Amino acid sequence: MEIQEHAEHAQDAGEHGNRRAALLIAVLAAILAVSEQQAKRADIAVEENGIKAADVWNEYQAKSVRAALARDLRGFAMTFDAPSAPDVAARREAILRRLDADQAHYEQDPDSGKTALAARAQAFEARRERNLERSHTYDNASAALQLGIVLATASVITTSRWLLRFAAALGVAGLALAILGAVAPELAVF
């Protein structure tokens, strides 16, 4: 009679442990799904911001070429003596003023000058880097969660509470990394 009671208690404890493990696996799988989805979003943002930064740097380079061309044309025009005819001299001065204005525009325009373009490109690069950190953090969270799921599954087979506790600890670590990925990925870099 006593042996039968111990067997029933052992069976109840085993089933109760299996339910805990199953619940842990379900929770870890749900967090894993969200973490992997956020990692994918971060990867897409890395690509988008990389493309945008490259586009802006290309525009910056084009402005640099145009500014250099305007500067060089002005220098070339200055090597010649001013013609004596007043209308030719006025046209030459107008061309020189236009070249000076073009060079200043390409260099200093607050919307599309080289300084503004460099700042815009650097902002895209900073977003790209932050999303790259976010992606890595979510990937690390996913790895911890996947290991937790594997260990929780193994705890069912082996009826090991130690494995179940370790699986839960990995799940907590994965959740913490997923949260850091959302709010402060730079803190999770290792």
PDB file of C-alpha atoms in Angstrom, residues 33-48 131 134-136 138-139 142:
ATOM      1  CA  ALA A  33       9.296  33.813 -32.329  1.00  0.00           C
ATOM      2  CA  VAL A  34       9.122  37.485 -31.331  1.00  0.00           C
ATOM      3  CA  SER A  35      12.905  37.717 -30.993  1.00  0.00           C
ATOM      4  CA  GLU A  36      13.523  36.233 -34.424  1.00  0.00           C
ATOM      5  CA  GLN A  37      10.917  38.494 -35.996  1.00  0.00           C
ATOM      6  CA  GLN A  38      12.591  41.548 -34.437  1.00  0.00           C
ATOM      7  CA  ALA A  39      16.002  40.308 -35.595  1.00  0.00           C
ATOM      8  CA  LYS A  40      14.640  40.132 -39.148  1.00  0.00           C
ATOM      9  CA  ARG A  41      13.277  43.661 -38.863  1.00  0.00           C
ATOM     10  CA  ALA A  42      16.649  44.887 -37.629  1.00  0.00           C
ATOM     11  CA  ASP A  43      18.403  43.116 -40.526  1.00  0.00           C
ATOM     12  CA  ILE A  44      16.081  44.840 -43.002  1.00  0.00           C
ATOM     13  CA  ALA A  45      16.741  48.216 -41.341  1.00  0.00           C
ATOM     14  CA  VAL A  46      20.497  47.579 -41.594  1.00  0.00           C
ATOM     15  CA  GLU A  47      20.164  47.021 -45.345  1.00  0.00           C
ATOM     16  CA  GLU A  48      17.848  50.003 -45.879  1.00  0.00           C
ATOM     17  CA  ASN A 131      20.225  48.215 -36.058  1.00  0.00           C
ATOM     18  CA  ARG A 134      20.033  45.250 -32.355  1.00  0.00           C
ATOM     19  CA  SER A 135      20.182  42.347 -34.817  1.00  0.00           C
ATOM     20  CA  HIS A 136      23.136  40.777 -33.013  1.00  0.00           C
ATOM     21  CA  TYR A 138      18.231  39.507 -30.949  1.00  0.00           C
ATOM     22  CA  ASP A 139      20.303  36.711 -32.498  1.00  0.00           C
ATOM     23  CA  SER A 142      17.309  33.588 -29.975  1.00  0.00           C
TER      24      SER A 142
END
